mmCIF file of C-alpha atoms and ligand atoms in Angstrom:
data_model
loop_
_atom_site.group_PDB
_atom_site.id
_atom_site.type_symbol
_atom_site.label_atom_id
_atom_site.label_comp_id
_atom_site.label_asym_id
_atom_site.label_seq_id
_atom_site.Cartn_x
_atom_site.Cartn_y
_atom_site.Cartn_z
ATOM 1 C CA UNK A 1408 0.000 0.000 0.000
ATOM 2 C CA UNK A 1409 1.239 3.390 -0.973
ATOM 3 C CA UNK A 1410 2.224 4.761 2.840
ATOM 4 C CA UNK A 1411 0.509 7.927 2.339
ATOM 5 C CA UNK A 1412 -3.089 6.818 1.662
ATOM 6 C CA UNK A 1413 -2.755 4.371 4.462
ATOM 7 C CA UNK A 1414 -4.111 6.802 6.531
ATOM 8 C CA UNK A 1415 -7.513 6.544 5.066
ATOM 9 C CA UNK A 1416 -10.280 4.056 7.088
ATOM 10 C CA UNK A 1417 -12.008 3.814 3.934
ATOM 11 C CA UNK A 1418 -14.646 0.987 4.284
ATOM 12 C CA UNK A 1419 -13.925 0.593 8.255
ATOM 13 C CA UNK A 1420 -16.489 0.367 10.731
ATOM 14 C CA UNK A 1421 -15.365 2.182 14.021
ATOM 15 C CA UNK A 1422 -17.000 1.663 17.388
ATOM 16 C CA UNK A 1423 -16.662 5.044 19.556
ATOM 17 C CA UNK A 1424 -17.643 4.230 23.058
ATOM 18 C CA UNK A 1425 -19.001 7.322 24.754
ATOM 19 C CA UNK A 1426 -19.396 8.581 20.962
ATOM 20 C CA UNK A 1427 -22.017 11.433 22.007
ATOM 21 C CA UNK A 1428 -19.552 13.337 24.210
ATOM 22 C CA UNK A 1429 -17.131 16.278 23.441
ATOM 23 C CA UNK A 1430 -14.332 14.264 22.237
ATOM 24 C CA UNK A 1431 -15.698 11.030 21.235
ATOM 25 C CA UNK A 1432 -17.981 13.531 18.836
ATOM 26 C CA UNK A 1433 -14.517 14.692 17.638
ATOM 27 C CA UNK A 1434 -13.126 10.904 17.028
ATOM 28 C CA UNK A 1435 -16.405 10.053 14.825
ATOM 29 C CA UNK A 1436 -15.505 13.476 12.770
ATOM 30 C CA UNK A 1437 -11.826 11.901 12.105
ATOM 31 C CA UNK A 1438 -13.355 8.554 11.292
ATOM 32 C CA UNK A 1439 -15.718 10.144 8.826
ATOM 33 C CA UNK A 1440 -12.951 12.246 7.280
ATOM 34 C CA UNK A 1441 -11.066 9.562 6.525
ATOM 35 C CA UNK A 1442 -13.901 7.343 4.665
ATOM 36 C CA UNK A 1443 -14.596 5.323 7.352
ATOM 37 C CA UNK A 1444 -18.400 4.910 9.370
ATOM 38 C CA UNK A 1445 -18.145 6.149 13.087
ATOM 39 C CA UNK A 1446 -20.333 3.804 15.114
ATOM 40 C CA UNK A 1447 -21.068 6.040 18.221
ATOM 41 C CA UNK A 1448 -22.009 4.209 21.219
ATOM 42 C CA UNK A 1449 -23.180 6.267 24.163
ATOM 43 C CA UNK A 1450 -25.876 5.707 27.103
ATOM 44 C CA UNK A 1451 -27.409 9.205 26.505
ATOM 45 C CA UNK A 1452 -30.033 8.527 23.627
ATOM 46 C CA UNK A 1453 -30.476 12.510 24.024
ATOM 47 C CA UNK A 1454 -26.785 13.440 23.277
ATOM 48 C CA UNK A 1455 -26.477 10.700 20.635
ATOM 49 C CA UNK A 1456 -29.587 12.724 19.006
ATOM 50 C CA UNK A 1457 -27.422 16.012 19.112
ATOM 51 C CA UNK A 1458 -24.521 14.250 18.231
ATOM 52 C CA UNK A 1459 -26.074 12.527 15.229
ATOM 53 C CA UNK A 1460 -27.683 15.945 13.763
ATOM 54 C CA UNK A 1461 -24.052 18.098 14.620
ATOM 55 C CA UNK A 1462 -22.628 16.014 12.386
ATOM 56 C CA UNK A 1463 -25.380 15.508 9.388
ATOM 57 C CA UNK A 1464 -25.495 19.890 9.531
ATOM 58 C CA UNK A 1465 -21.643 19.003 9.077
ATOM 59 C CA UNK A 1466 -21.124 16.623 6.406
ATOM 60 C CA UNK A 1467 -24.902 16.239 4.688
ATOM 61 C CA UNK A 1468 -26.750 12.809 4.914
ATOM 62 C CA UNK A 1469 -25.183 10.399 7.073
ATOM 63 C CA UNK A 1470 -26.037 7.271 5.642
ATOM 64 C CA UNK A 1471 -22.812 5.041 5.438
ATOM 65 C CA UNK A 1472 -21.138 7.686 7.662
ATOM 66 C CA UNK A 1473 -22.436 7.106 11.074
ATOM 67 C CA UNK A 1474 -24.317 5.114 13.370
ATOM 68 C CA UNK A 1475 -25.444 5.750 16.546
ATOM 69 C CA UNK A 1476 -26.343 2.848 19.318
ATOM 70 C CA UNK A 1477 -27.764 3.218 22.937
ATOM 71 C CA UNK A 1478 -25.927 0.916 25.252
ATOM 72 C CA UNK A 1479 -24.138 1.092 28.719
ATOM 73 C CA UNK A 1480 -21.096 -0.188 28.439
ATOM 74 C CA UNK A 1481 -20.908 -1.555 31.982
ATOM 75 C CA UNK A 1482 -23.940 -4.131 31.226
ATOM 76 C CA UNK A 1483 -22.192 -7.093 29.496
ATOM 77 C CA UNK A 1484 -25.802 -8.068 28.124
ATOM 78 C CA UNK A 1485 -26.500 -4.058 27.138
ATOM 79 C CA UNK A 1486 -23.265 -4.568 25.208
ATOM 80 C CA UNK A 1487 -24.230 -7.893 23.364
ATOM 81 C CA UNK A 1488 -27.393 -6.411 21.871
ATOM 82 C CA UNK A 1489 -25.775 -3.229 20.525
ATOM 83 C CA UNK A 1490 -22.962 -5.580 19.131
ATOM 84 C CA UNK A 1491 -25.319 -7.082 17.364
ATOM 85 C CA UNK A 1492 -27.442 -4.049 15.886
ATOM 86 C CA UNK A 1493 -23.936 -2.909 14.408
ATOM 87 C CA UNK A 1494 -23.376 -6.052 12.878
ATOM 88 C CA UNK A 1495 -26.928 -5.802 11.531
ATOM 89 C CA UNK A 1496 -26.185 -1.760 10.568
ATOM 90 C CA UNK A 1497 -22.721 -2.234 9.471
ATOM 91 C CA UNK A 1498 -21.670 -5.504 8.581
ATOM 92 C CA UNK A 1499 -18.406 -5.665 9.899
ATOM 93 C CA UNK A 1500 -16.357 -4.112 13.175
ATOM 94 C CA UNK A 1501 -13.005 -3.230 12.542
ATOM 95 C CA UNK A 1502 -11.983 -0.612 15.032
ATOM 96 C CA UNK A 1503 -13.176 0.200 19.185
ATOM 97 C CA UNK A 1504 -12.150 3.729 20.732
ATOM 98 C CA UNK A 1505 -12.748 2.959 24.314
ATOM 99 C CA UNK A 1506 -13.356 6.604 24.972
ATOM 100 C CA UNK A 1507 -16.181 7.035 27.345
ATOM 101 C CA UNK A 1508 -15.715 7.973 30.718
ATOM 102 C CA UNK A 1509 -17.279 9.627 33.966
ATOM 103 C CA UNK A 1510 -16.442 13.220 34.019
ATOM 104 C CA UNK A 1511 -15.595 13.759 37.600
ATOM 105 C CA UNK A 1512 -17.731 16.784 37.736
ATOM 106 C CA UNK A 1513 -20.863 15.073 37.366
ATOM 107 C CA UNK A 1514 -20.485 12.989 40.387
ATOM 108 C CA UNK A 1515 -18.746 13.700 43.695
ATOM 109 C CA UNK A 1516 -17.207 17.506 42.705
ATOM 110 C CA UNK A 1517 -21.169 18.559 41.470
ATOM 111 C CA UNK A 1518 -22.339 17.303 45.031
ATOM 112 C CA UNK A 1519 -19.841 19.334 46.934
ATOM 113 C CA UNK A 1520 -16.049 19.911 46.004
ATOM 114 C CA UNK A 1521 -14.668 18.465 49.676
ATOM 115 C CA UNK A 1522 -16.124 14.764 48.296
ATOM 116 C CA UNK A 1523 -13.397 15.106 45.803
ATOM 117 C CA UNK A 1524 -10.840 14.021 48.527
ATOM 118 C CA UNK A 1525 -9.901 11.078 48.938
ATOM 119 C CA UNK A 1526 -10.422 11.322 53.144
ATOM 120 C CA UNK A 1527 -14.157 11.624 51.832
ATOM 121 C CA UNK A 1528 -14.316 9.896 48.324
ATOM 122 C CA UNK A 1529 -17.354 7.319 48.841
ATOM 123 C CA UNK A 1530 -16.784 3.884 47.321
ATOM 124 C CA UNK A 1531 -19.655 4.137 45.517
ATOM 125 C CA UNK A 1532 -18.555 6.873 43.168
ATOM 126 C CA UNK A 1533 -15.581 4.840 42.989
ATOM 127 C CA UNK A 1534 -17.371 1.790 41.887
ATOM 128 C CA UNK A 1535 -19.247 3.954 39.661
ATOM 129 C CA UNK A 1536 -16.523 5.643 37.459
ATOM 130 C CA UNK A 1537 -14.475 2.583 37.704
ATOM 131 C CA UNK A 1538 -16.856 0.620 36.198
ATOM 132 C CA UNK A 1539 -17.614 2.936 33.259
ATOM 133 C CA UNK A 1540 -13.658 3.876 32.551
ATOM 134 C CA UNK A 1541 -12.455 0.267 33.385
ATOM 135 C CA UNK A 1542 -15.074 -2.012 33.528
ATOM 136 C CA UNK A 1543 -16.544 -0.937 30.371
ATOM 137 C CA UNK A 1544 -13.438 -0.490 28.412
ATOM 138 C CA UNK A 1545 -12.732 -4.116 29.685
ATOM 139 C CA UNK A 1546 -16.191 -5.509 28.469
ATOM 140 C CA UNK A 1547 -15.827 -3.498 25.053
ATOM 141 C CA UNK A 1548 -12.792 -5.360 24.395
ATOM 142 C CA UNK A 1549 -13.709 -8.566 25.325
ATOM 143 C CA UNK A 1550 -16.817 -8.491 22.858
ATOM 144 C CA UNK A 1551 -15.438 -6.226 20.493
ATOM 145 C CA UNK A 1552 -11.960 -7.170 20.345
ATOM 146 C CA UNK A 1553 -12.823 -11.066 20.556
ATOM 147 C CA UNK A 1554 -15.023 -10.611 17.285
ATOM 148 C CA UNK A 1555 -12.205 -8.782 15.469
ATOM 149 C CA UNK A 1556 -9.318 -11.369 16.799
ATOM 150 C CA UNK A 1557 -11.657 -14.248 15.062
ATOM 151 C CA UNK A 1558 -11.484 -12.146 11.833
ATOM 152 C CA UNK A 1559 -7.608 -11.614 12.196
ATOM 153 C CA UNK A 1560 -7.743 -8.196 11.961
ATOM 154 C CA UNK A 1561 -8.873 -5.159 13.933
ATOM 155 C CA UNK A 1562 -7.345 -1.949 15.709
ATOM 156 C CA UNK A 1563 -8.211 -0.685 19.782
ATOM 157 C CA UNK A 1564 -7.568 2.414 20.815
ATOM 158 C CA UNK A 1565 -7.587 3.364 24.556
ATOM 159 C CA UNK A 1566 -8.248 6.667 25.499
ATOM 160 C CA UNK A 1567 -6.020 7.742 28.411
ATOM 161 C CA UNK A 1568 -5.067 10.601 29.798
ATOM 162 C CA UNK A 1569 -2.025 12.718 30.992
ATOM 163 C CA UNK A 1570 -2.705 11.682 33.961
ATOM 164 C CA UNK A 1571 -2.660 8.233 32.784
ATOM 165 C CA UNK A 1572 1.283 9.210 32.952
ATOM 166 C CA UNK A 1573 2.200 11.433 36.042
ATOM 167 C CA UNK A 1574 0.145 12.284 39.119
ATOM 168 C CA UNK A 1575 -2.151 15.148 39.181
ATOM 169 C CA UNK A 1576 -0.709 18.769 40.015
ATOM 170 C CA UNK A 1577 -3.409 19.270 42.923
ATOM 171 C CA UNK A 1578 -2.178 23.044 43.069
ATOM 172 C CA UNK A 1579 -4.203 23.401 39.735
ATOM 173 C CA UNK A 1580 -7.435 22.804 41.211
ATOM 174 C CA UNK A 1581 -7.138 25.130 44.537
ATOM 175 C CA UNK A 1582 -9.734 27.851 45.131
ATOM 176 C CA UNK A 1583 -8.951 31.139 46.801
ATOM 177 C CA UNK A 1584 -10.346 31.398 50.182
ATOM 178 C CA UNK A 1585 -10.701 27.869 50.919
ATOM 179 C CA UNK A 1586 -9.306 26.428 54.036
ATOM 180 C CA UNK A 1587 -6.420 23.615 53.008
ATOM 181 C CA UNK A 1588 -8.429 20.705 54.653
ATOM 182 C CA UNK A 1589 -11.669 21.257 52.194
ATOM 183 C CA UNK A 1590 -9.446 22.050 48.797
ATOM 184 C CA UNK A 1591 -11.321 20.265 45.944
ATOM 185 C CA UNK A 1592 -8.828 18.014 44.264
ATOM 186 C CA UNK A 1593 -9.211 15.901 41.072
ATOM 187 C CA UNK A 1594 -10.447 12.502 42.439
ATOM 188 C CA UNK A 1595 -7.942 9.485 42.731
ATOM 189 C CA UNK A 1596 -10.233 7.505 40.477
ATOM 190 C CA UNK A 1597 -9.280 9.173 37.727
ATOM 191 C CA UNK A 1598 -5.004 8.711 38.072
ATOM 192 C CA UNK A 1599 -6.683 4.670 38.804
ATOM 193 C CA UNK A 1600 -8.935 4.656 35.585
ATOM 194 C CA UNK A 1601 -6.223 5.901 33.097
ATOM 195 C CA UNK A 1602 -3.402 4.051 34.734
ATOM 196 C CA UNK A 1603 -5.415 0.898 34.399
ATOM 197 C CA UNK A 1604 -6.203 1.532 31.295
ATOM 198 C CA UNK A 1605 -2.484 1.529 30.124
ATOM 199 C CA UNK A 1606 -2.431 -1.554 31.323
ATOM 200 C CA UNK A 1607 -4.894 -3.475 29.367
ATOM 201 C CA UNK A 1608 -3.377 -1.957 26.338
ATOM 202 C CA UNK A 1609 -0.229 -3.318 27.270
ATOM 203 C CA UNK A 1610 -2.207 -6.961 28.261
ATOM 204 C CA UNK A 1611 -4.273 -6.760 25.151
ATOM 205 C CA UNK A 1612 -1.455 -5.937 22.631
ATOM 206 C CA UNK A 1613 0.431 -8.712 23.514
ATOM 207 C CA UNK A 1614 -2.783 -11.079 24.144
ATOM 208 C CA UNK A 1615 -3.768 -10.683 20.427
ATOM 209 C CA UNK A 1616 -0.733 -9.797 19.059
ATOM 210 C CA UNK A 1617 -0.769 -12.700 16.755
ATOM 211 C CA UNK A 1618 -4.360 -12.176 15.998
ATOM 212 C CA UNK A 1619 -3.948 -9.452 13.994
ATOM 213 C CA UNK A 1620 -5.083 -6.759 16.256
ATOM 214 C CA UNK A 1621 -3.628 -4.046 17.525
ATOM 215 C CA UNK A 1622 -3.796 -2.127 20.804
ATOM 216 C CA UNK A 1623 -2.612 1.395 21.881
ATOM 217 C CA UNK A 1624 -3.732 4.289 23.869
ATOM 218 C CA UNK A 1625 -3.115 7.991 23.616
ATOM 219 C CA UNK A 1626 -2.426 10.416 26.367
ATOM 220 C CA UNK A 1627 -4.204 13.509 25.708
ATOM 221 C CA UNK A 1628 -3.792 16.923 27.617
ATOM 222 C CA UNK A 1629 -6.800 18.728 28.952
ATOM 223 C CA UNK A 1630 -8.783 20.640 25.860
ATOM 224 C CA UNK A 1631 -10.113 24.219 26.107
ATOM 225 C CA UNK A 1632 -13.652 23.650 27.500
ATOM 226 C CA UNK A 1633 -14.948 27.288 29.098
ATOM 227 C CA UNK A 1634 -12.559 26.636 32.500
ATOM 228 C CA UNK A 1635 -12.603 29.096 34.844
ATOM 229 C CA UNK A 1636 -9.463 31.633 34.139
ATOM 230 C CA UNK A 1637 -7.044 30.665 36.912
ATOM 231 C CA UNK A 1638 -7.189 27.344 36.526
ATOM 232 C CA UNK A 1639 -6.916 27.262 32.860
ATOM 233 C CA UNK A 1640 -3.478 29.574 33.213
ATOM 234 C CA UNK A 1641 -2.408 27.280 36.224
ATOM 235 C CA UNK A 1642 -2.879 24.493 33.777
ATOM 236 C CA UNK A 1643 -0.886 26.212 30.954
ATOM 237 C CA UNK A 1644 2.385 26.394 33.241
ATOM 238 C CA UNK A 1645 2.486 22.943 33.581
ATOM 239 C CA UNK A 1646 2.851 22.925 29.672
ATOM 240 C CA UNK A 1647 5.635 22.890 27.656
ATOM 241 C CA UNK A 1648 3.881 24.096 24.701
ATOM 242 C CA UNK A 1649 1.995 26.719 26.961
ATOM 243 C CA UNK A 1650 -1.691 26.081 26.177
ATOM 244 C CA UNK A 1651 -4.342 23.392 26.267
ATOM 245 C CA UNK A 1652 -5.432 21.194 23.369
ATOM 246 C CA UNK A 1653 -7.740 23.008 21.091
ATOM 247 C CA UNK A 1654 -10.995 20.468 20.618
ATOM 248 C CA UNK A 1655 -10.256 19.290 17.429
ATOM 249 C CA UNK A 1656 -6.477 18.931 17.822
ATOM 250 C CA UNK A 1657 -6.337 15.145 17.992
ATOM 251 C CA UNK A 1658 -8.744 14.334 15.218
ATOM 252 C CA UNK A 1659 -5.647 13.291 13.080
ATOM 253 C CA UNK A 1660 -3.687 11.357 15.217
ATOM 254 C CA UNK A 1661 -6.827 9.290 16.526
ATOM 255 C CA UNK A 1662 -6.977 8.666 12.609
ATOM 256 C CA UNK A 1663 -3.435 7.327 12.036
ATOM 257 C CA UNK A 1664 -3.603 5.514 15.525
ATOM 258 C CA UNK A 1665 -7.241 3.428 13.785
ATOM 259 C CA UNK A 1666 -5.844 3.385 10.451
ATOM 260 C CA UNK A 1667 -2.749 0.850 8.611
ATOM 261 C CA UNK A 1668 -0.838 4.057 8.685
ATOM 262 C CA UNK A 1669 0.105 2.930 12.463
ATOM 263 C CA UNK A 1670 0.271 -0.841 11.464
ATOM 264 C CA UNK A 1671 3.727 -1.189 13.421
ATOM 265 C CA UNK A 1672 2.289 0.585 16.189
ATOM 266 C CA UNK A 1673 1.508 -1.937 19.290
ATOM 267 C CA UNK A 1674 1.005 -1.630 23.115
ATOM 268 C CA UNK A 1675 2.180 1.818 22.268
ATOM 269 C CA UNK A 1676 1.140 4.664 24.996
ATOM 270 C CA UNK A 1677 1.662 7.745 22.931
ATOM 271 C CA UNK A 1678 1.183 11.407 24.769
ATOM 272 C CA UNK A 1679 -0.530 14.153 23.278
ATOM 273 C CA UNK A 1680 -0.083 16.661 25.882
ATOM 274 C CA UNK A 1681 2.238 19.439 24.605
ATOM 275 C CA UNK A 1682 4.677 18.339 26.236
ATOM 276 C CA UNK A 1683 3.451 18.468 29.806
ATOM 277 C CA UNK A 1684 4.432 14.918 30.905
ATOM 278 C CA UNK A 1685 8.233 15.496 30.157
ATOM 279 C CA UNK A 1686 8.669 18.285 32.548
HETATM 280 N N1 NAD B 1132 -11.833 16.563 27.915
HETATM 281 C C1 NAD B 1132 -10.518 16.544 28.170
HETATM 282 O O1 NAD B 1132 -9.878 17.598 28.367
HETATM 283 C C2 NAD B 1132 -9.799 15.231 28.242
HETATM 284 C C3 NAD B 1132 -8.404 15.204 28.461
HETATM 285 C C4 NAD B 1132 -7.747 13.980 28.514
HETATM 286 C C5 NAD B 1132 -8.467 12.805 28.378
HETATM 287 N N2 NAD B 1132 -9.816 12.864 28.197
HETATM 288 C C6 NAD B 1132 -10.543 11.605 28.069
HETATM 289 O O2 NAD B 1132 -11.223 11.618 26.821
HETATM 290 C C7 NAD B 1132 -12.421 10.848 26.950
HETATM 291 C C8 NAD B 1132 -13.607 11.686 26.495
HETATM 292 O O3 NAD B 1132 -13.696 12.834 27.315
HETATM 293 P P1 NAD B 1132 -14.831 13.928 27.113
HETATM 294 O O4 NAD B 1132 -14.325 15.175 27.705
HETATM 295 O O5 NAD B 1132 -15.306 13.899 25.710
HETATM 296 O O6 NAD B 1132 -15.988 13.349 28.073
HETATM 297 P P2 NAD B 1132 -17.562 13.573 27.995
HETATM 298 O O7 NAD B 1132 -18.044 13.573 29.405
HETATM 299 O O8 NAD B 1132 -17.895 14.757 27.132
HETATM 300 O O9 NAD B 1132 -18.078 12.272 27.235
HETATM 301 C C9 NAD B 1132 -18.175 11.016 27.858
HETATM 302 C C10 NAD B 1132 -19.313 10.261 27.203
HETATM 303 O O10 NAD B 1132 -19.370 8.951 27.799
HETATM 304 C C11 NAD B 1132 -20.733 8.593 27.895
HETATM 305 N N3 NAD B 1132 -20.910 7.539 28.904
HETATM 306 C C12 NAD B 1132 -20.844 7.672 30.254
HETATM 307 N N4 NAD B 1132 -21.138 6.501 30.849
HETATM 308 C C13 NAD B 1132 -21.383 5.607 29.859
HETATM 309 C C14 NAD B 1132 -21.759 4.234 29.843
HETATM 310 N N5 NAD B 1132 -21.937 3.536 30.981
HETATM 311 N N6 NAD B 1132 -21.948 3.621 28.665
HETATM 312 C C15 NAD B 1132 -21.791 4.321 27.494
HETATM 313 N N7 NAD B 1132 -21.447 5.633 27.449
HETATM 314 C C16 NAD B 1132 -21.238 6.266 28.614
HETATM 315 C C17 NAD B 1132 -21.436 9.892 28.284
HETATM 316 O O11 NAD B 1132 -22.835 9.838 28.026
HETATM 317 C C18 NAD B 1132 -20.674 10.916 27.425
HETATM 318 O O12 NAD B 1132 -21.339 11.146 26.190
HETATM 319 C C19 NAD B 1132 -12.489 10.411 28.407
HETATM 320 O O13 NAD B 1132 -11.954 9.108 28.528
HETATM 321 C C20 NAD B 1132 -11.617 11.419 29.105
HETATM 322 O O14 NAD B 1132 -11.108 10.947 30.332
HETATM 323 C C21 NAD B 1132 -10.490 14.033 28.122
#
């Protein structure tokens, strides 16, 4: 194959789990760009609806372009079913972005920013968030990755973090004016979550090395998402490169990490973080 076009996913189905969110909306743009149909898989039947209509105002009628499926990927039989409506919609699976996650906000740091610490961090948001950013990546590639193993050929992509890679800067999320004790602080699930995560790339790469499919994960940075100020130019001092990610900054290497462009590319953990992890 000329090495060039390689980065085309021309004729490849590509399941994006938590599909209807900010980035995973991003991954099924890079997908579609490069001829391939973005499967996005999300609980949220609501955001999949926004999702699904952002991207026909983008690129005209879907059709072969994108798919949407309700399912929660911590429900093994949830899973099954929407495995089989993509069969049924697509024919074939040859790529899984485990992407979705729980963003902390929505569960302890919403209630009150004190449950963010781990002296008060309740197991069940634990269990919670660890089910959806392990469990279900777990689960995904068990039924997805088992499916595309049997055909000999398929690509996973893990969606870590930065802080997959180094501990959180807890400075970063101080407020003025709050005593030390009740400082909210990004929650210890998440450092678990995309450290574990690394892992099963690592376990998966090698598992079905010989069966044709591959297995990395990406690091990204934090994106520009309407952060308050302060922490936003906290954040950028902790970057080499002095800024966050813009929102559609990793659109093109989530393409050559899903397409033949990367075939050499195994159990490989590859930072996007402009540069923050190397200082
Ligand atoms: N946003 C960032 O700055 C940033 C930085 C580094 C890494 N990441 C990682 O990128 C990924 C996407 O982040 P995002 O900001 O787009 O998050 P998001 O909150 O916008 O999207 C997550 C999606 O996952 C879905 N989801 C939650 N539970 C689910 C379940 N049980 N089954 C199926 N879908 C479920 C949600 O409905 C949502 O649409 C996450 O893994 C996140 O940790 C994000």
């Amino acid at each position: 194959m000329n090495t060039m076009e390689s980065f085309r996913l021309d004729g490849k189905a590509c399941v994006i789990t938590g599909g209807a969110g900010m980035l995973g909306a991003m991954h099924a743009e890079a997908v579609i760009e490069t001829g391939g149909t973005a499967v996005l898989l999300d609980i949220s039947e609501e955001a999949l609806e926004k999702a699904k209509k952002r991207l026909s105002d983008k690129y005209g009628p879907l059709e072969n372009k994108c798919h949407c499926v309700v399912a929660d990927i911590t429900d093994e039989l949830s899973l099954r079913n929407a495995f089989s409506d993509i069969i049924y919609a697509t024919g074939q699976v040859d790529a899984l972005v485990n992407n979705a996650a729980i963003d902390p906000k929505t569960t302890a740091m919403a209630i009150d920013p004190l449950l963010t610490r781990l002296e008060y961090f309740s197991a069940n948001d634990w269990t919670y968030e660890l089910d959806v950013g392990l469990k279900g990546a777990f689960l995904c590639c068990k039924i997805f990755g088992s499916y595309m193993a049997n055909n000999h050929q398929g690509v996973i992509l893990n969606v870590a973090s930065d802080l997959g890679l180094i501990g959180p800067d807890q400075r970063i999320y101080r407020k003025d004016g709050v005593p030390e004790d009740d400082q909210p602080t990004k929650p210890v699930t998440y450092s678990v979550i995309k450290h574990g995560l690394i892992g099963l790339t690592r376990y998966v790469a090698t598992y079905w090395a010989a069966n044709g499919v591959r297995c990395n994960a990406i690091c990204p940075g934090g994106v520009y998402a309407q952060q308050d100020a302060a922490f936003v130019s906290k954040l950028e001092n902790l970057i080499p490169l002095g800024r966050m990610a813009r929102i559609d900054e990793y659109k093109p290497l989530v393409a050559f990490m899903l397409s033949p462009a990367s075939s050499y590319m195994t159990g490989a953990v590859v930072a996007a973080d402009g540069g923050r992890t190397c200082w």
